[in-house]
CSV table of C-alpha atoms in Angstrom, one decimal:
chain,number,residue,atom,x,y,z
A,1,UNK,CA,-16.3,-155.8,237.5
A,2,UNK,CA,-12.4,-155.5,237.3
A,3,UNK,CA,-12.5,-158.9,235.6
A,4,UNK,CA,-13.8,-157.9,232.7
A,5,UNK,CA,-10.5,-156.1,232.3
A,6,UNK,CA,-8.6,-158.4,233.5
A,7,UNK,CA,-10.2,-160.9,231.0
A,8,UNK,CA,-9.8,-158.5,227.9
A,9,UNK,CA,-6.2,-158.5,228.8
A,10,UNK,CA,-5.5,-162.0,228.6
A,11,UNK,CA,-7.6,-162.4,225.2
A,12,UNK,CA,-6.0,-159.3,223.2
A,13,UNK,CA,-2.7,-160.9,224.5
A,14,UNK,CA,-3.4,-164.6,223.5
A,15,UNK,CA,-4.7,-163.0,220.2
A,16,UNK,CA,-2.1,-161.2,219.7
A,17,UNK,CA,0.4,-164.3,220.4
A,18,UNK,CA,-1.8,-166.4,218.0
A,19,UNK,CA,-1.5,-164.5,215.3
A,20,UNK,CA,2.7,-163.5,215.4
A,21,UNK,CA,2.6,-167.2,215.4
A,22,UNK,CA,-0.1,-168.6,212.7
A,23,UNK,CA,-1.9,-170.4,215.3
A,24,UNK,CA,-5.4,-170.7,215.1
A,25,UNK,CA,-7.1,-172.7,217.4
A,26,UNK,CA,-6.1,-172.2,221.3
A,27,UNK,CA,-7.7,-174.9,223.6
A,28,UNK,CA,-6.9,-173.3,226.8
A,29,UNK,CA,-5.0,-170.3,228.4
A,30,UNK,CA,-3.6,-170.5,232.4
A,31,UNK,CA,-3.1,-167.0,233.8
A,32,UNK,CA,-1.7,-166.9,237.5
A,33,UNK,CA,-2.7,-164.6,239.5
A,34,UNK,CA,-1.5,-162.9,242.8
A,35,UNK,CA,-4.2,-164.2,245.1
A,36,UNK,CA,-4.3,-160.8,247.4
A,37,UNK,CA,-6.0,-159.2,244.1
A,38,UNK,CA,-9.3,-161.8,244.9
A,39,UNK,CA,-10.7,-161.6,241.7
A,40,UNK,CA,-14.0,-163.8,241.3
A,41,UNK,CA,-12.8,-166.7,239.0
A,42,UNK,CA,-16.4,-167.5,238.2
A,43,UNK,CA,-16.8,-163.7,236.4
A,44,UNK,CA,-13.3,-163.6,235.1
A,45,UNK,CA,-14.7,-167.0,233.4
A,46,UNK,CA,-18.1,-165.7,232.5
A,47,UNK,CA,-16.1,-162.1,230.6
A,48,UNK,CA,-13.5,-164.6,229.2
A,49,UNK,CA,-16.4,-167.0,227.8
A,50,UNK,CA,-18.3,-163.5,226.4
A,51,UNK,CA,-15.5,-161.8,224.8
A,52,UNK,CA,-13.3,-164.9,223.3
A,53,UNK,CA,-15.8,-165.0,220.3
A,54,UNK,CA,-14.8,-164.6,216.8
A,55,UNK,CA,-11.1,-164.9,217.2
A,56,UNK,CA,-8.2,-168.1,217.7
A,57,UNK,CA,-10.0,-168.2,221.3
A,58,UNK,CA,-13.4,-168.8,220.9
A,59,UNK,CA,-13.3,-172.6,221.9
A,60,UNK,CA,-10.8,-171.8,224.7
A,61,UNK,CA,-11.3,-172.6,228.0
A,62,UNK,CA,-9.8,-170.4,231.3
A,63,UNK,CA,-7.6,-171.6,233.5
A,64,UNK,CA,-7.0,-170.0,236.4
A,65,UNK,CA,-4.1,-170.7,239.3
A,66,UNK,CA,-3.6,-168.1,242.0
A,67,UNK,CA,-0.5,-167.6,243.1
A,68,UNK,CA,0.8,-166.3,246.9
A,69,UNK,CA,3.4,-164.4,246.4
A,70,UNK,CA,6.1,-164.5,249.0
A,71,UNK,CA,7.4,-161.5,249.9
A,72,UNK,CA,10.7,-160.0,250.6
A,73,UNK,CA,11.5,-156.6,252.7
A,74,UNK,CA,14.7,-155.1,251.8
A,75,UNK,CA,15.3,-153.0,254.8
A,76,UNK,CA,15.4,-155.7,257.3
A,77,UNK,CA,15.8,-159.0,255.3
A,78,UNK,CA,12.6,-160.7,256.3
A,79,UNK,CA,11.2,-163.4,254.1
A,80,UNK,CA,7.4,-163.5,255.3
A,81,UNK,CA,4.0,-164.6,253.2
A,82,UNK,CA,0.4,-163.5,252.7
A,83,UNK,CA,-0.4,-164.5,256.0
A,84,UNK,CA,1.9,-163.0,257.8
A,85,UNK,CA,-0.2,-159.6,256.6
A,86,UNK,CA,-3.3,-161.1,256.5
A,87,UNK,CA,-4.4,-158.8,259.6
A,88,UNK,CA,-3.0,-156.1,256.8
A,89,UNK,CA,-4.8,-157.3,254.1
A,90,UNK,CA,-8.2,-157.8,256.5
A,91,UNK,CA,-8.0,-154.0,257.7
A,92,UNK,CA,-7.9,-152.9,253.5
A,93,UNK,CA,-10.4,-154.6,252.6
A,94,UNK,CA,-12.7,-153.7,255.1
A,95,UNK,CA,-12.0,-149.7,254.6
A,96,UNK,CA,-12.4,-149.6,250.5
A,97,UNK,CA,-14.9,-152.6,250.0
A,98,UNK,CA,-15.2,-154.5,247.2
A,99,UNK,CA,-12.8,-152.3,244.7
A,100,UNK,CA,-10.2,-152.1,247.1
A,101,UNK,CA,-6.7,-151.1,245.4
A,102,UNK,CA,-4.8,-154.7,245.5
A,103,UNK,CA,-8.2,-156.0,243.2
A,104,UNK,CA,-7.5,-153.5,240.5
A,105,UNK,CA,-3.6,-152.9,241.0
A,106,UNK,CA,-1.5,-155.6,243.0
A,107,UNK,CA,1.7,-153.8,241.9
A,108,UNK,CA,0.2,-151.1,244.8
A,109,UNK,CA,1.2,-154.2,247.5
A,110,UNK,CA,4.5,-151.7,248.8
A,111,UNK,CA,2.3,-149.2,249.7
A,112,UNK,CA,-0.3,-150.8,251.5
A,113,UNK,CA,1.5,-153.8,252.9
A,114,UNK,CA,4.4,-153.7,254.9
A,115,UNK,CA,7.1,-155.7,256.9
A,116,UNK,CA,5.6,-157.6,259.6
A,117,UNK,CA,9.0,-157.2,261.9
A,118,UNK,CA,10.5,-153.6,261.0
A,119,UNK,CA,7.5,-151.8,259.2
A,120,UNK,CA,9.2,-151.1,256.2
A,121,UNK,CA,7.4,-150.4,253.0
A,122,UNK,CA,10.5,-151.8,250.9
A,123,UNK,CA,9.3,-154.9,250.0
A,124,UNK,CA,9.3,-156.9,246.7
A,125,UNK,CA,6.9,-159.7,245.7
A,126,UNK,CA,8.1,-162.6,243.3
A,127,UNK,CA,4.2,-162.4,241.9
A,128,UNK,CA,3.0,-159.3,241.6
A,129,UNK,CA,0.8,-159.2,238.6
A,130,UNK,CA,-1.6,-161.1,236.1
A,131,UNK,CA,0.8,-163.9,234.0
A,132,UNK,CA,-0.2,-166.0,231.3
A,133,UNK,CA,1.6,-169.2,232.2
A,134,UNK,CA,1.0,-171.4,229.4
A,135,UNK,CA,-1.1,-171.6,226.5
A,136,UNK,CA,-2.8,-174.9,224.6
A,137,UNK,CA,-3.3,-175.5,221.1
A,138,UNK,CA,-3.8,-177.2,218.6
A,139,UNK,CA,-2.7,-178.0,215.0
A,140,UNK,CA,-2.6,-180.9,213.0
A,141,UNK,CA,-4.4,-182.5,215.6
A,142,UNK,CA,-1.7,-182.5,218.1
A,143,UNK,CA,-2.1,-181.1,221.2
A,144,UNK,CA,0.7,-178.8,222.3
A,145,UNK,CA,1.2,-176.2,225.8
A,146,UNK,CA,3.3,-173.5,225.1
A,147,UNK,CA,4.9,-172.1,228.6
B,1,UNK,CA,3.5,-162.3,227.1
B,2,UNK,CA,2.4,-159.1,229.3
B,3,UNK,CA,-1.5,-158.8,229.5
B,4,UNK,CA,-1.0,-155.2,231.1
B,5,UNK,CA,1.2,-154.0,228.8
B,6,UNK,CA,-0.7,-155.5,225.7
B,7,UNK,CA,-3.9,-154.1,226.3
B,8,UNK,CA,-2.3,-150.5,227.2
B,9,UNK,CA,-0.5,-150.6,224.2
B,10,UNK,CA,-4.1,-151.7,222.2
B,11,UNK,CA,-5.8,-148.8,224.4
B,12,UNK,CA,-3.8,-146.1,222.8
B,13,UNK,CA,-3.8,-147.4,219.6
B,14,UNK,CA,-5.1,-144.8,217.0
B,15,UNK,CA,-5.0,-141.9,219.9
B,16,UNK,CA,-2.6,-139.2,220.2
B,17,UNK,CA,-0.9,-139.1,223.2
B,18,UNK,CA,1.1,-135.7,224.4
B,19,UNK,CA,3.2,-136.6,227.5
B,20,UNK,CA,4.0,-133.0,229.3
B,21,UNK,CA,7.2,-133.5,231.0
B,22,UNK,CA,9.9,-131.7,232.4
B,23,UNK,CA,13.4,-132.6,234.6
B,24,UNK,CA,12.4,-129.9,237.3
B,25,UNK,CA,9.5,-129.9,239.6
B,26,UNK,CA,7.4,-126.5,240.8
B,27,UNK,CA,7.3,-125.3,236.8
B,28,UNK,CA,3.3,-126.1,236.4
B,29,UNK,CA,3.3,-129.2,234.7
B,30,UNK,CA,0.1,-130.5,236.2
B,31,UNK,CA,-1.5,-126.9,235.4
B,32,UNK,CA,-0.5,-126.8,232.2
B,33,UNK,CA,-1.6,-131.0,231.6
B,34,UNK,CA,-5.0,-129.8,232.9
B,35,UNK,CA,-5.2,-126.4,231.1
B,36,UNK,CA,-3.9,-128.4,227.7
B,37,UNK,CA,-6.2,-131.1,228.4
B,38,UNK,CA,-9.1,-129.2,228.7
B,39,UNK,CA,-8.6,-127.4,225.0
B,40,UNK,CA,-8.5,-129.8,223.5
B,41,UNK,CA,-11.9,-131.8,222.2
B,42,UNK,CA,-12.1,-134.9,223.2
B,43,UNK,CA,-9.7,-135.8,225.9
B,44,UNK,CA,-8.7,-138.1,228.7
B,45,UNK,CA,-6.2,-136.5,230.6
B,46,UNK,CA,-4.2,-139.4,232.6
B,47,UNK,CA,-2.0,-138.7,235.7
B,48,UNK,CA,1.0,-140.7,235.5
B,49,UNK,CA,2.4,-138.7,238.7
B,50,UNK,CA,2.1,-141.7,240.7
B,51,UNK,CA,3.6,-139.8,244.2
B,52,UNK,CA,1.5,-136.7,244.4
B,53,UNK,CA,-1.4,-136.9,242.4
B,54,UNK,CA,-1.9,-133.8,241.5
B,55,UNK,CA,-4.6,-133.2,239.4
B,56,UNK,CA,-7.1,-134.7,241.6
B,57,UNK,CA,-6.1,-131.7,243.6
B,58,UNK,CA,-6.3,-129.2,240.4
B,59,UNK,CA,-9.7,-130.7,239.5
B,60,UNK,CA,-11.5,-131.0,243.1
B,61,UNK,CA,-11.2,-134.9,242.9
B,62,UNK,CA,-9.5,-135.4,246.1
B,63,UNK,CA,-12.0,-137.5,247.9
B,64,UNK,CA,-13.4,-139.2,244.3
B,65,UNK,CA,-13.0,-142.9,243.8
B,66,UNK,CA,-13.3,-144.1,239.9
B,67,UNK,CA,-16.5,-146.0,239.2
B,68,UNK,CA,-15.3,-149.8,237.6
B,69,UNK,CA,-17.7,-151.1,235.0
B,70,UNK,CA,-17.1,-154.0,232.7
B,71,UNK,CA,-15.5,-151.2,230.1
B,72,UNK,CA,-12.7,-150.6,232.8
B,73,UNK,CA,-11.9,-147.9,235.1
B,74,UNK,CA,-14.5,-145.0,234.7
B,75,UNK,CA,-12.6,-141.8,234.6
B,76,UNK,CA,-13.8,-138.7,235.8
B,77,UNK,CA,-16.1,-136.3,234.0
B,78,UNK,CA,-15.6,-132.3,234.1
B,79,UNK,CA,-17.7,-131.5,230.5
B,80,UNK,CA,-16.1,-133.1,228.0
B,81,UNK,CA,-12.6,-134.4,229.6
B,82,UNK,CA,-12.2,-137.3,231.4
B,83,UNK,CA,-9.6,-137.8,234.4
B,84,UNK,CA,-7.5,-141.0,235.6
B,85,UNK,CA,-5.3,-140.8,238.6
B,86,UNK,CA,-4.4,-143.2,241.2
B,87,UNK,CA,-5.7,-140.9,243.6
B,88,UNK,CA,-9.1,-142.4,241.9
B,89,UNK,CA,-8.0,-145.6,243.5
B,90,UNK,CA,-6.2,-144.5,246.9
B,91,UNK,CA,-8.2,-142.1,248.0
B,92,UNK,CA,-5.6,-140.0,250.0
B,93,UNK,CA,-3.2,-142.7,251.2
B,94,UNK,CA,0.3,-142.4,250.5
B,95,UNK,CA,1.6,-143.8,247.5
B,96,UNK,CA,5.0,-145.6,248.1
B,97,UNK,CA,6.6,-148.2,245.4
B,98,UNK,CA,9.5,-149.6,244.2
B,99,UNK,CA,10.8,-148.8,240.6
B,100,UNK,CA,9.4,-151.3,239.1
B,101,UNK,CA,6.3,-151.6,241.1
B,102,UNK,CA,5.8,-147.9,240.1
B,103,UNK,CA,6.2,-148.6,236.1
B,104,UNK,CA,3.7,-151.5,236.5
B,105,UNK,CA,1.2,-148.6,238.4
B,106,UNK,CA,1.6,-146.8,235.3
B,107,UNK,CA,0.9,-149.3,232.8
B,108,UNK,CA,-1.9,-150.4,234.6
B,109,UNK,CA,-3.7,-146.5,234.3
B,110,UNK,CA,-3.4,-146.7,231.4
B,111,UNK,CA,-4.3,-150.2,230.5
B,112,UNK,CA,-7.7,-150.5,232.9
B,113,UNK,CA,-9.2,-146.9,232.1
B,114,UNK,CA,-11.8,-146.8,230.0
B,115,UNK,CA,-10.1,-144.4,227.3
B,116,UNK,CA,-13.4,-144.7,225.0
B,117,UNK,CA,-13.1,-143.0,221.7
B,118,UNK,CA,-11.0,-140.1,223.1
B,119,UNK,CA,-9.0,-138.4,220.1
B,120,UNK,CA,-6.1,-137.4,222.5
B,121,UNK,CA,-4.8,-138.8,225.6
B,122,UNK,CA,-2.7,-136.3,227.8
B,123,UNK,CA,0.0,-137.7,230.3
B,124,UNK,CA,0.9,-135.9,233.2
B,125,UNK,CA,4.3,-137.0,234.0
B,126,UNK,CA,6.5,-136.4,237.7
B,127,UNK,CA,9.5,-134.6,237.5
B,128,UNK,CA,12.6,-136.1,236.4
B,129,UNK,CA,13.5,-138.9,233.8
B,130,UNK,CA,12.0,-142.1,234.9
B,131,UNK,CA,10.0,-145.3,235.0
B,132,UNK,CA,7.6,-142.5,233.8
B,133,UNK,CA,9.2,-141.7,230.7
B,134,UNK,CA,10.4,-145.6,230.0
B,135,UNK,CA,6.9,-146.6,230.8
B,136,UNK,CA,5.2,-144.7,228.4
B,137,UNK,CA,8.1,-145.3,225.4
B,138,UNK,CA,7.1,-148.8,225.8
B,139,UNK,CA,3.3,-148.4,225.1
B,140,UNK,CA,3.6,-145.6,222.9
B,141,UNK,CA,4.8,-143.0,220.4
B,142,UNK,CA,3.9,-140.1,222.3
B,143,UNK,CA,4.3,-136.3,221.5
B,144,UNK,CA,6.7,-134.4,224.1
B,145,UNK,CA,5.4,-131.1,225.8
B,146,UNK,CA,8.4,-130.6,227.9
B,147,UNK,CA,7.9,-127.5,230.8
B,148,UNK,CA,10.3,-125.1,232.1
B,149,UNK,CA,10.1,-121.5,233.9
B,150,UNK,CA,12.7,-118.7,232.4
B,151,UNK,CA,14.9,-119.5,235.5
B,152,UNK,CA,18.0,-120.1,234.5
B,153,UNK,CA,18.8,-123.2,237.0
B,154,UNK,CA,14.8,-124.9,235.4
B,155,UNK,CA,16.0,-124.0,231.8
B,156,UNK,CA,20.0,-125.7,232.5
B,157,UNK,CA,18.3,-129.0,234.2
B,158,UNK,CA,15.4,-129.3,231.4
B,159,UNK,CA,17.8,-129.3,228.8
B,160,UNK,CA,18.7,-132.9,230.2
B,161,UNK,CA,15.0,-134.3,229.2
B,162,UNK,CA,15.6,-131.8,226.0
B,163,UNK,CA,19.1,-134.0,225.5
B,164,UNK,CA,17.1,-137.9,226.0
B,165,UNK,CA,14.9,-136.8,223.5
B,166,UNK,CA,16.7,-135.6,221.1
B,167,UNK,CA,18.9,-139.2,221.3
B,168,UNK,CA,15.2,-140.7,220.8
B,169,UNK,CA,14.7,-138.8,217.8
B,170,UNK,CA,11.7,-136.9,219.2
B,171,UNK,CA,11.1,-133.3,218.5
B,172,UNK,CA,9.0,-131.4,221.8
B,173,UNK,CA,7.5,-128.4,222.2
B,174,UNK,CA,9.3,-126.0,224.7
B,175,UNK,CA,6.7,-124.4,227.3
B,176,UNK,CA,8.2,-121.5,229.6
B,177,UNK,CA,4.9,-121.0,231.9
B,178,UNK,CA,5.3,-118.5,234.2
B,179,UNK,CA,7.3,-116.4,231.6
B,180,UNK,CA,6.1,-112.7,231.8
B,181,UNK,CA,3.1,-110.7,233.4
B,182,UNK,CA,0.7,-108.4,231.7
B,183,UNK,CA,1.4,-104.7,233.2
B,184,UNK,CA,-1.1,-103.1,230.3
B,185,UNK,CA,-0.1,-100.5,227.7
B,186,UNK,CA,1.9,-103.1,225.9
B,187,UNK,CA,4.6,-103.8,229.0
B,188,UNK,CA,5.5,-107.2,230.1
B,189,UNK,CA,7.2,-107.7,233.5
B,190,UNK,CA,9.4,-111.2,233.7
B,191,UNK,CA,10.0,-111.6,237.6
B,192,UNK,CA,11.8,-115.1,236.5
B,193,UNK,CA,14.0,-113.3,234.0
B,194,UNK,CA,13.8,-113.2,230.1
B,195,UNK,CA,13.5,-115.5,227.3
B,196,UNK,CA,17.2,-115.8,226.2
B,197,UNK,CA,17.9,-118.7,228.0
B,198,UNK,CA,14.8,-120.8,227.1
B,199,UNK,CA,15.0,-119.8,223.9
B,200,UNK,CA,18.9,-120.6,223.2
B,201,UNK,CA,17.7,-124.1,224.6
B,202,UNK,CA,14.8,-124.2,222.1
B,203,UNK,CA,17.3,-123.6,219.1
B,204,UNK,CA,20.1,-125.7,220.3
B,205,UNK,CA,17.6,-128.6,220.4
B,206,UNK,CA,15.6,-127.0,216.9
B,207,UNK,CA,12.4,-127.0,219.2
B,208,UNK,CA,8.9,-124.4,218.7
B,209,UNK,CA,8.8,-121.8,222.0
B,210,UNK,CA,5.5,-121.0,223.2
B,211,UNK,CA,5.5,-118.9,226.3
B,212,UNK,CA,2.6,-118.9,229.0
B,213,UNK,CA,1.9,-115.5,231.4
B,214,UNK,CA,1.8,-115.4,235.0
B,215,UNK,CA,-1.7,-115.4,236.2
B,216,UNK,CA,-2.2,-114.7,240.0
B,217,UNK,CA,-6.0,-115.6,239.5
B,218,UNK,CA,-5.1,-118.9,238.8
B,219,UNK,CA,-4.4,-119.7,242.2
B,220,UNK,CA,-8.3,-119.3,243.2
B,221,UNK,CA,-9.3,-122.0,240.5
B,222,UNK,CA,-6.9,-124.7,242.5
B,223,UNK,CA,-9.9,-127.2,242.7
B,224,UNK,CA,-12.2,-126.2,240.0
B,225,UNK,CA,-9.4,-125.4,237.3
B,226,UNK,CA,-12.0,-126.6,234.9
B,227,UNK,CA,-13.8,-123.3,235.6
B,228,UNK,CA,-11.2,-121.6,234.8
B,229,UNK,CA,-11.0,-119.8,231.3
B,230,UNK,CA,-8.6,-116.7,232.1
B,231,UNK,CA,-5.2,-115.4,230.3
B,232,UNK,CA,-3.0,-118.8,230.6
B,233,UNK,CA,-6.1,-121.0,229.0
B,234,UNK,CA,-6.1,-118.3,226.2
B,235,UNK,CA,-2.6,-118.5,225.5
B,236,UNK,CA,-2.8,-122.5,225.5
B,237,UNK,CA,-5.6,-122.4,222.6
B,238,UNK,CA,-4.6,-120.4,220.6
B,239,UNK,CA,-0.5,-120.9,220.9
B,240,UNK,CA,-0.2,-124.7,222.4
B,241,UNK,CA,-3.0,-126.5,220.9
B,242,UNK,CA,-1.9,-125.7,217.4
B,243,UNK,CA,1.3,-127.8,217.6
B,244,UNK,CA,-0.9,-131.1,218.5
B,245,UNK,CA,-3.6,-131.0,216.4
């Protein structure tokens, strides 16, 4: 159900874009995603398809590209990935279900992930949020992305 | 471009939102939020205290997770008010971020509740001046309610949030909760001392005073505050909710 946020995001942001710039027609929107939020692509698609209509969007298509952050601790200095907390990631899942707190907040990662060699909660994640990472348009008939 | 931030800023759009703040912890602010909150008609009250979450706690929500529908994250309903606080989404787990981390928590309250057609939205803010405050500048122009007791050490380290917003051209409200008691026949006893200090503050910084009573009651309505319609709630109607309406 979180997609349907997630998707109202990305079109009142798109919109919003559009319109500072006197562009009306997008052709497609990429948004990265941290991949530890697993949001279904197929209902992000299915909100971003219902609610596009009526604005700069409504022949848009969705591109999705999830990202995997790597991650950082600060105590110790480790560099480590996803899954090298997978086991982490497994154990939160399996206590909150399907709404689980890294689906509706990945900024939350600190607090529920933390350093596979010292156990620090200190860590920083290059992704740790919903981006929009380029958009398409186009005018005059020429097609043109906009990072 | 910043989805989150967009669609928080679109959410609050047309609301008023009254941010109850204060630079010193233990002076009520979470009692007064809630008590504020739930005088006024038609509210969302949103707990931007990240760490302890504690209206949850005020509110009996402590084992509550929020409902998600396609309209975003459900808040809680006591009558009328709605409630958002990340200890909708944590359950009782420890909440640990860095700054930035923590700002983005924030924004995404805000941005993923379903805030409906709420007339006010109330922030409940941690002590000190923080991601909080710079969060919430970002996404909107919000009211200041800034909380203090009579103490003279409360009333010397508020008059540092009383100082940032003043630079930001904001005018607050000055609350002294916990400023007298009720003896009867007209007498008043001040266990944290008298007004003098609060209310040179107030007139140094050309801010309205509205003072709050002690009530030892209070402490039985700690989860079920909304049941609670004593001598502070009083005092907030009739004194507190004039200024925001």
């Amino acid at each position: 159900m979180h997609e349907w946020s997630v998707a109202d995001a990305v079109i009142r942001t798109v919109v919003n874009w559009a319109s500072e710039n006197h562009v009306t027609q997008v052709k497609k929107v990429k948004v990265g995603i941290p991949s530890f939020s697993f949001l279904d692509v197929e209902i992000l698609k299915e909100a971003f398809d219902t609610m596009k209509g009526d604005s700069p969007l409504d022949k848009a298509e969705l591109e999705v590209v999830f990202k995997d952050p790597i991650f950082k601790c600060r105590n110790c200095g480790l560099t480590f990935s996803l899954k090298d907390v997978s086991d982490q990631l497994e154990s939160l899942k399996g206590e909150f279900g399907e709404e689980y707190p890294l689906h509706l907040m990945p900024a939350l990662a600190p607090s529920f992930l933390k350093c596979p060699r010292c156990g620090s909660h200190d860590i920083v994640a290059e992704t740790q949020d919903i981006t929009i990472d380029g958009i398409e348009v186009e005018e005059s008939g020429t097609a043109q992305t906009v990072g | 471009m910043e989805p989150l931030r967009q669609l928080a800023k679109e959410k609050l759009r047309g609301k008023k939102a009254i941010a109850v703040m204060s630079a010193k912890g233990g002076v009520g602010k979470s009692l007064v939020s809630a008590l504020l909150a739930l005088s006024l008609r038609g509210a969302v009250l949103v707990d931007l205290d990240v760490h302890t979450m504690a209206t949850t706690k005020l509110f009996g929500l402590e084992d509550k997770l929020h409902e998600v529908t396609k309209n975003g994250i459900e808040p809680f309903k006591l009558g009328e008010l709605g409630v958002v606080s990340l200890g909708g989404i944590v359950k009782d787990k420890y909440v640990v971020l860095p700054g930035g981390n923590a700002g983005e928590v924030m924004e995404s309250l805000v941005a993923y509740a379903n805030l409906g057609d709420a007339n006010y939205v109330v922030f409940d803010l941690p002590p000190g001046l923080g991601d909080e405050v710079l969060t919430l500048e970002r996404l909107t122009d919000f009211f200041p309610v800034v909380v203090t007791t009579p103490s003279a050490v409360s009333v010397k380290v508020v008059e540092y949030v009383m100082r940032y917003l003043n630079e930001r051209e904001k005018r607050p409200l000055l609350v002294v909760n916990m400023a007298y008691m009720d003896c009867g026949d007209d007498k008043v006893a001040r266990p944290f001392g008298d007004l003098k200090n609060a209310e040179d503050l107030a007139k140094r910084y050309n801010a309205p005073v509205v003072e709050l009573p002690i009530d030892p009651s209070l402490e039985s309505y700690i989860g079920k505050v909304h049941e609670y319609d004593g001598v502070v709630k009083g005092k907030v109607k009739k004194e507190l909710v004039p200024y925001l309406t």
